[in-house]
Amino acid sequence: MYEYSLVSYLIVFNNSLRDAKKDPVLETRLRAIIDKLTLNVYEYTCLGIFEVHKLMFSFHMTIMIIEEELYLNRQELNFFLKGNQSLSDVERPKPYKWIPEQGWKDIQQLVTIGPEYKNLIDDLESNEKSWKQWYDFERPESEELPEGYNKLTPFQILLILRVFRADRVVNGMKKFIIDAHKNDKFVQPPTVNYEKIFKASSEKSPIVFILSPGADPLSDVQKLADDEGFSGNKFKYLSLGQGMEKEANIYLSTSSNRGHWLMLQNCHLLTTWLKDHLEKFLETLSRPNKDFRLWLTTQPTDAFPLGILQKALKVVTEPPDGLKLNMRSTLSKLSEDQLN
């Protein structure tokens, strides 16, 4: 379900060129375009991936930017991702009970990666008190490391966190991403804004909702249709299932000609029809009515045609994670007039 085409990227790219701040100085203009494009790619991609993958995507994107700017140490990245993969036991006995078993094994490899870490074991054994104090912090990723290790880069500090407090690595990753971009926009996924989705859509590409349990975007799309003047006969919806192919074909034909909105629900139940008819219909759709919009809902399935996914605007619908994102989601549905 995470297929994207070059065409969908070029739409984001062109929007970024249009929206980026204008400036007569070339270098300043280029920086504005790059910053806008980076944020737009993040927000566009987050719209179509599940909550559990958003931080991973943001981290991966940040790593690629750092690599492009030539200050990524590939050996450090491999250690962060894999740790110590050696099957042999550690010869040096663990000095303190509070150090995790796997962490102690990982430290044996960390000290061989670079000069920054080579004295880590000796420093640890000679100064238990300050290391234990740091280890006991509720949020060690936000505290200063003992013995001058705070001079390490934000990514190198992440390696130290990994060996001592693996439970705080996710929060450490968020802090690393914020430090790299100098803002928190890349750890705050955008809320689903149906008005923005509509503005980013076109008559030739469908909007695909990838459903999570308990989510149904029908009421939100209906409200949007009312706001945009597509209520009543101008908004049709059909729940797909066995034997619904003929009716779906009629709805498609009339809606694209008359400029109606059409919502086809539960597409995962009729994947053969998607491949045999809908994919071909979208490919041969040369001059549809400019008001036509096709909304599809589906559960994740590997039987969904790639041709539709690659040209579609994808939107994952799932409950926001945590109080802050829940509040943002609720507030995003209120207009300025309602707030006032």
Coordinates of C-alpha atoms in Angstrom, one line a residue:
M1 CA 0.0 0.0 0.0
Y2 CA 3.1 2.3 0.2
E3 CA 3.7 2.5 -3.6
Y4 CA 4.4 6.0 -4.9
S5 CA 5.1 7.1 -8.5
L6 CA 7.4 9.7 -9.9
V7 CA 4.3 11.6 -11.1
S8 CA 3.0 12.0 -7.5
Y9 CA 6.5 13.3 -6.4
L10 CA 6.6 15.8 -9.2
I11 CA 3.2 17.2 -8.1
V12 CA 4.7 17.8 -4.6
F13 CA 7.9 19.2 -6.2
N14 CA 5.9 21.7 -8.4
N15 CA 3.8 22.8 -5.4
S16 CA 7.0 23.4 -3.4
L17 CA 8.4 25.6 -6.2
R18 CA 5.2 27.6 -6.2
D19 CA 4.8 27.9 -2.4
A20 CA 8.5 28.5 -1.4
K21 CA 9.4 32.0 -0.4
K22 CA 10.6 34.2 -3.2
D23 CA 14.0 35.9 -3.0
P24 CA 16.3 37.7 -5.5
V25 CA 19.4 36.0 -4.0
L26 CA 19.7 32.6 -5.7
E27 CA 21.2 30.8 -2.6
T28 CA 18.5 32.0 -0.3
R29 CA 15.8 31.1 -2.9
L30 CA 17.3 27.6 -3.3
R31 CA 17.4 27.1 0.5
A32 CA 13.7 28.1 0.7
I33 CA 12.8 25.6 -2.0
I34 CA 14.7 22.8 -0.3
D35 CA 13.2 23.5 3.1
K36 CA 9.7 23.7 1.6
L37 CA 10.1 20.5 -0.5
T38 CA 11.5 18.5 2.5
L39 CA 8.6 19.5 4.7
N40 CA 6.0 18.8 1.8
V41 CA 7.5 15.4 1.1
Y42 CA 7.3 14.5 4.8
E43 CA 3.7 15.7 5.2
Y44 CA 2.6 14.1 1.9
T45 CA 4.1 10.7 2.8
C46 CA 2.8 10.8 6.4
L47 CA -0.7 11.3 5.1
G48 CA -0.5 7.8 3.5
I49 CA 1.4 5.8 6.1
F50 CA 0.4 4.3 9.4
E51 CA 1.3 6.0 12.7
V52 CA 3.7 3.2 13.7
H53 CA 5.9 4.0 10.6
K54 CA 6.0 7.8 10.7
L55 CA 8.9 8.2 13.0
M56 CA 10.9 5.6 11.1
F57 CA 10.2 7.4 7.9
S58 CA 11.3 10.8 9.4
F59 CA 14.5 9.2 10.9
H60 CA 15.3 7.6 7.5
M61 CA 14.7 10.9 5.7
T62 CA 16.9 12.8 8.2
I63 CA 19.7 10.2 7.8
M64 CA 19.6 10.6 4.0
I65 CA 19.9 14.4 4.3
I66 CA 22.9 14.0 6.7
E67 CA 24.5 11.5 4.3
E68 CA 24.1 13.9 1.4
E69 CA 25.8 16.7 3.4
L70 CA 28.7 14.3 3.9
Y71 CA 28.8 14.0 7.7
L72 CA 27.2 10.6 8.2
N73 CA 29.5 7.9 9.7
R74 CA 28.2 4.7 8.1
Q75 CA 29.9 2.5 10.8
E76 CA 28.0 4.4 13.5
L77 CA 24.7 4.0 11.6
N78 CA 25.2 0.3 11.3
F79 CA 26.0 0.0 15.0
F80 CA 22.8 2.0 15.9
L81 CA 20.7 -0.3 13.7
K82 CA 22.2 -3.7 14.6
G83 CA 24.3 -3.4 17.7
N84 CA 26.9 -6.1 18.5
Q85 CA 26.0 -9.1 16.3
S86 CA 28.8 -11.3 17.5
L87 CA 27.8 -14.7 18.7
S88 CA 30.7 -15.1 21.1
D89 CA 30.4 -14.3 24.8
V90 CA 31.9 -11.1 26.3
E91 CA 35.2 -11.9 28.0
R92 CA 35.4 -8.8 30.2
P93 CA 33.0 -9.2 33.2
K94 CA 30.2 -6.6 33.6
P95 CA 31.3 -4.2 36.4
Y96 CA 27.9 -3.1 37.7
K97 CA 24.5 -4.9 37.9
W98 CA 22.6 -1.9 36.6
I99 CA 24.2 -2.1 33.1
P100 CA 21.9 -4.2 30.8
E101 CA 23.4 -7.5 29.5
Q102 CA 22.9 -6.6 25.9
G103 CA 24.1 -3.1 26.5
W104 CA 27.4 -4.4 28.0
K105 CA 27.9 -6.6 25.0
D106 CA 27.2 -3.7 22.6
I107 CA 29.7 -1.4 24.5
Q108 CA 32.5 -3.9 23.6
Q109 CA 31.9 -3.1 20.0
L110 CA 31.1 0.6 20.4
V111 CA 34.6 1.2 21.8
T112 CA 36.2 -0.2 18.6
I113 CA 34.2 2.1 16.3
G114 CA 36.1 5.4 16.8
P115 CA 38.4 7.4 19.1
E116 CA 35.4 9.2 20.7
Y117 CA 34.4 5.9 22.5
K118 CA 37.7 4.1 23.1
N119 CA 37.9 5.1 26.8
L120 CA 34.2 4.5 27.5
I121 CA 34.7 1.3 29.5
D122 CA 37.6 2.8 31.6
D123 CA 35.6 6.0 32.2
L124 CA 32.6 3.9 33.2
E125 CA 34.6 1.7 35.7
S126 CA 36.4 4.7 37.3
N127 CA 33.3 6.9 37.7
E128 CA 30.3 4.7 38.5
K129 CA 28.5 7.5 40.5
S130 CA 28.1 10.0 37.7
W131 CA 27.1 7.3 35.1
K132 CA 24.6 5.7 37.4
Q133 CA 23.1 9.2 38.2
W134 CA 22.7 9.8 34.4
Y135 CA 21.3 6.2 33.9
D136 CA 18.7 6.8 36.6
F137 CA 17.2 10.0 35.0
E138 CA 13.7 9.6 33.9
R139 CA 14.6 11.3 30.6
P140 CA 18.4 10.7 30.1
E141 CA 18.2 11.8 26.5
S142 CA 17.6 15.4 27.7
E143 CA 20.4 15.4 30.3
E144 CA 24.1 16.1 30.0
L145 CA 26.3 13.0 29.6
P146 CA 29.0 12.5 32.2
E147 CA 32.7 13.2 31.7
G148 CA 32.6 15.5 28.7
Y149 CA 30.8 13.0 26.5
N150 CA 28.3 15.8 25.8
K151 CA 30.8 17.0 23.1
L152 CA 29.6 14.1 20.9
T153 CA 27.4 14.8 18.0
P154 CA 23.6 14.3 18.5
F155 CA 23.8 11.0 16.6
Q156 CA 26.8 9.8 18.6
I157 CA 24.8 10.6 21.8
L158 CA 22.1 8.4 20.4
L159 CA 24.6 5.4 20.4
I160 CA 25.4 6.0 24.0
L161 CA 21.7 6.1 24.8
R162 CA 21.2 2.8 22.9
V163 CA 23.7 0.8 24.9
F164 CA 22.6 2.1 28.4
R165 CA 18.9 3.0 28.0
A166 CA 17.3 1.2 25.0
D167 CA 13.9 2.1 26.4
R168 CA 14.5 5.8 25.7
V169 CA 15.9 5.4 22.1
V170 CA 12.5 6.4 20.5
N171 CA 12.5 9.6 22.4
G172 CA 16.2 10.1 21.6
M173 CA 15.5 9.6 17.9
K174 CA 12.8 12.4 18.2
K175 CA 15.4 14.7 19.8
F176 CA 18.0 13.9 17.2
I177 CA 15.5 14.7 14.4
I178 CA 14.5 18.0 16.0
D179 CA 18.2 18.9 16.4
A180 CA 18.9 18.0 12.8
H181 CA 16.1 20.1 11.4
K182 CA 16.2 22.8 14.1
N183 CA 12.4 22.5 14.6
D184 CA 9.9 19.9 15.7
K185 CA 7.8 19.7 12.4
F186 CA 9.3 16.4 11.5
V187 CA 8.2 14.6 14.7
Q188 CA 4.7 16.1 14.6
P189 CA 2.8 14.3 11.8
P190 CA 0.2 16.5 10.1
T191 CA -3.5 16.0 11.1
V192 CA -5.9 14.7 8.3
N193 CA -7.4 17.9 6.9
Y194 CA -10.1 17.0 4.4
E195 CA -10.2 20.4 2.8
K196 CA -6.5 20.2 2.1
I197 CA -6.9 16.7 0.7
F198 CA -9.6 18.0 -1.7
K199 CA -7.4 20.9 -2.8
A200 CA -4.5 18.5 -3.5
S201 CA -6.7 16.1 -5.5
S202 CA -7.7 16.2 -9.2
E203 CA -10.4 14.7 -11.4
K204 CA -7.9 12.2 -12.9
S205 CA -6.4 10.7 -9.7
P206 CA -8.5 8.9 -7.0
I207 CA -8.2 9.5 -3.3
V208 CA -7.6 6.2 -1.5
F209 CA -8.4 5.9 2.2
I210 CA -6.4 3.0 3.8
L211 CA -8.5 2.0 6.8
S212 CA -7.5 1.0 10.3
P213 CA -10.0 -0.8 12.6
G214 CA -13.0 1.3 13.6
A215 CA -12.2 4.1 11.1
D216 CA -14.8 5.3 8.5
P217 CA -14.2 8.5 6.6
L218 CA -17.6 8.5 5.0
S219 CA -19.1 11.1 7.4
D220 CA -16.1 13.4 7.0
V221 CA -16.2 13.2 3.2
Q222 CA -20.0 13.8 3.3
K223 CA -19.5 17.0 5.4
L224 CA -16.8 18.1 2.9
A225 CA -19.2 17.5 0.0
D226 CA -21.8 19.7 1.7
D227 CA -19.2 22.4 2.3
E228 CA -18.1 22.3 -1.4
G229 CA -21.6 22.2 -2.8
F230 CA -21.7 18.5 -3.8
S231 CA -24.5 17.4 -1.5
G232 CA -27.6 15.5 -2.5
N233 CA -27.5 13.9 -6.0
K234 CA -24.0 15.2 -6.7
F235 CA -22.5 12.8 -4.0
K236 CA -22.9 9.1 -4.6
Y237 CA -21.5 6.2 -2.5
L238 CA -21.5 2.5 -3.0
S239 CA -20.3 -0.3 -0.7
L240 CA -18.6 -2.9 -2.9
G241 CA -19.1 -6.7 -2.6
Q242 CA -19.7 -9.7 -4.7
G243 CA -22.1 -9.0 -7.6
M244 CA -21.7 -5.2 -7.4
E245 CA -19.5 -4.8 -10.5
K246 CA -22.2 -3.7 -12.9
E247 CA -23.6 -1.1 -10.6
A248 CA -20.1 0.2 -9.8
N249 CA -19.4 0.6 -13.6
I250 CA -22.6 2.6 -14.1
Y251 CA -21.8 4.9 -11.1
L252 CA -18.3 5.4 -12.5
S253 CA -19.5 6.4 -16.0
T254 CA -22.2 8.8 -14.9
S255 CA -20.1 10.4 -12.1
S256 CA -17.1 11.1 -14.4
N257 CA -19.4 12.6 -17.1
R258 CA -21.6 14.7 -14.9
G259 CA -18.9 15.9 -12.5
H260 CA -20.2 14.2 -9.4
W261 CA -18.3 12.8 -6.3
L262 CA -18.3 9.0 -6.1
M263 CA -17.2 7.0 -3.0
L264 CA -16.6 3.3 -3.4
Q265 CA -16.3 1.6 -0.1
N266 CA -14.6 -1.7 0.9
C267 CA -12.6 -2.0 -2.3
H268 CA -10.5 -4.8 -0.8
L269 CA -13.6 -7.1 -1.2
L270 CA -13.6 -6.7 -5.0
T271 CA -9.9 -6.5 -6.0
T272 CA -10.5 -8.5 -9.3
W273 CA -12.9 -5.7 -10.5
L274 CA -10.3 -3.1 -9.5
K275 CA -7.7 -4.8 -11.7
D276 CA -10.0 -5.7 -14.6
H277 CA -12.0 -2.5 -14.8
L278 CA -11.2 0.4 -12.5
E279 CA -7.4 0.4 -13.3
K280 CA -8.2 0.5 -17.1
F281 CA -10.9 3.1 -16.6
L282 CA -8.5 5.5 -14.9
E283 CA -5.8 4.9 -17.5
T284 CA -8.2 5.7 -20.4
L285 CA -9.9 8.6 -18.6
S286 CA -8.9 11.4 -21.0
R287 CA -11.3 14.3 -20.4
P288 CA -13.4 13.8 -17.3
N289 CA -15.6 16.6 -15.9
K290 CA -13.3 18.8 -13.8
D291 CA -15.6 18.5 -10.8
F292 CA -15.4 14.7 -10.8
R293 CA -13.7 13.1 -7.7
L294 CA -13.3 9.4 -7.0
W295 CA -13.0 8.4 -3.3
L296 CA -12.0 4.8 -2.5
T297 CA -11.8 3.1 0.9
T298 CA -9.9 -0.2 1.4
Q299 CA -8.2 -2.2 4.1
P300 CA -4.5 -2.9 3.5
T301 CA -4.1 -5.7 1.0
D302 CA -1.3 -6.8 -1.3
A303 CA -4.0 -7.5 -4.0
F304 CA -4.7 -3.8 -4.6
P305 CA -3.6 -2.8 -8.1
L306 CA -0.3 -0.8 -8.1
G307 CA -1.4 1.3 -11.1
I308 CA -4.2 2.8 -9.0
L309 CA -2.0 3.2 -5.8
Q310 CA 0.8 5.0 -7.7
K311 CA -1.4 7.7 -9.2
A312 CA -3.7 8.0 -6.1
L313 CA -3.5 10.4 -3.2
K314 CA -3.3 8.1 -0.2
V315 CA -4.7 8.8 3.2
V316 CA -4.4 6.6 6.2
T317 CA -7.3 6.9 8.7
E318 CA -6.5 5.8 12.2
P319 CA -7.0 7.3 15.7
P320 CA -4.3 9.9 16.7
D321 CA -1.7 8.7 19.1
G322 CA -1.7 10.5 22.4
L323 CA -3.5 13.5 23.9
K324 CA -1.6 16.2 22.0
L325 CA -2.3 14.7 18.5
N326 CA -5.9 14.0 19.6
M327 CA -6.3 17.7 20.5
R328 CA -4.7 18.8 17.2
S329 CA -7.1 16.5 15.3
T330 CA -10.1 17.9 17.0
L331 CA -9.1 21.6 16.7
S332 CA -8.2 21.1 13.0
K333 CA -11.9 20.3 12.3
L334 CA -13.0 23.7 13.7
S335 CA -13.2 26.8 11.5
E336 CA -11.8 30.2 12.6
D337 CA -15.4 31.4 13.1
Q338 CA -16.2 28.5 15.4
L339 CA -13.1 29.1 17.5
N340 CA -13.8 32.8 17.8

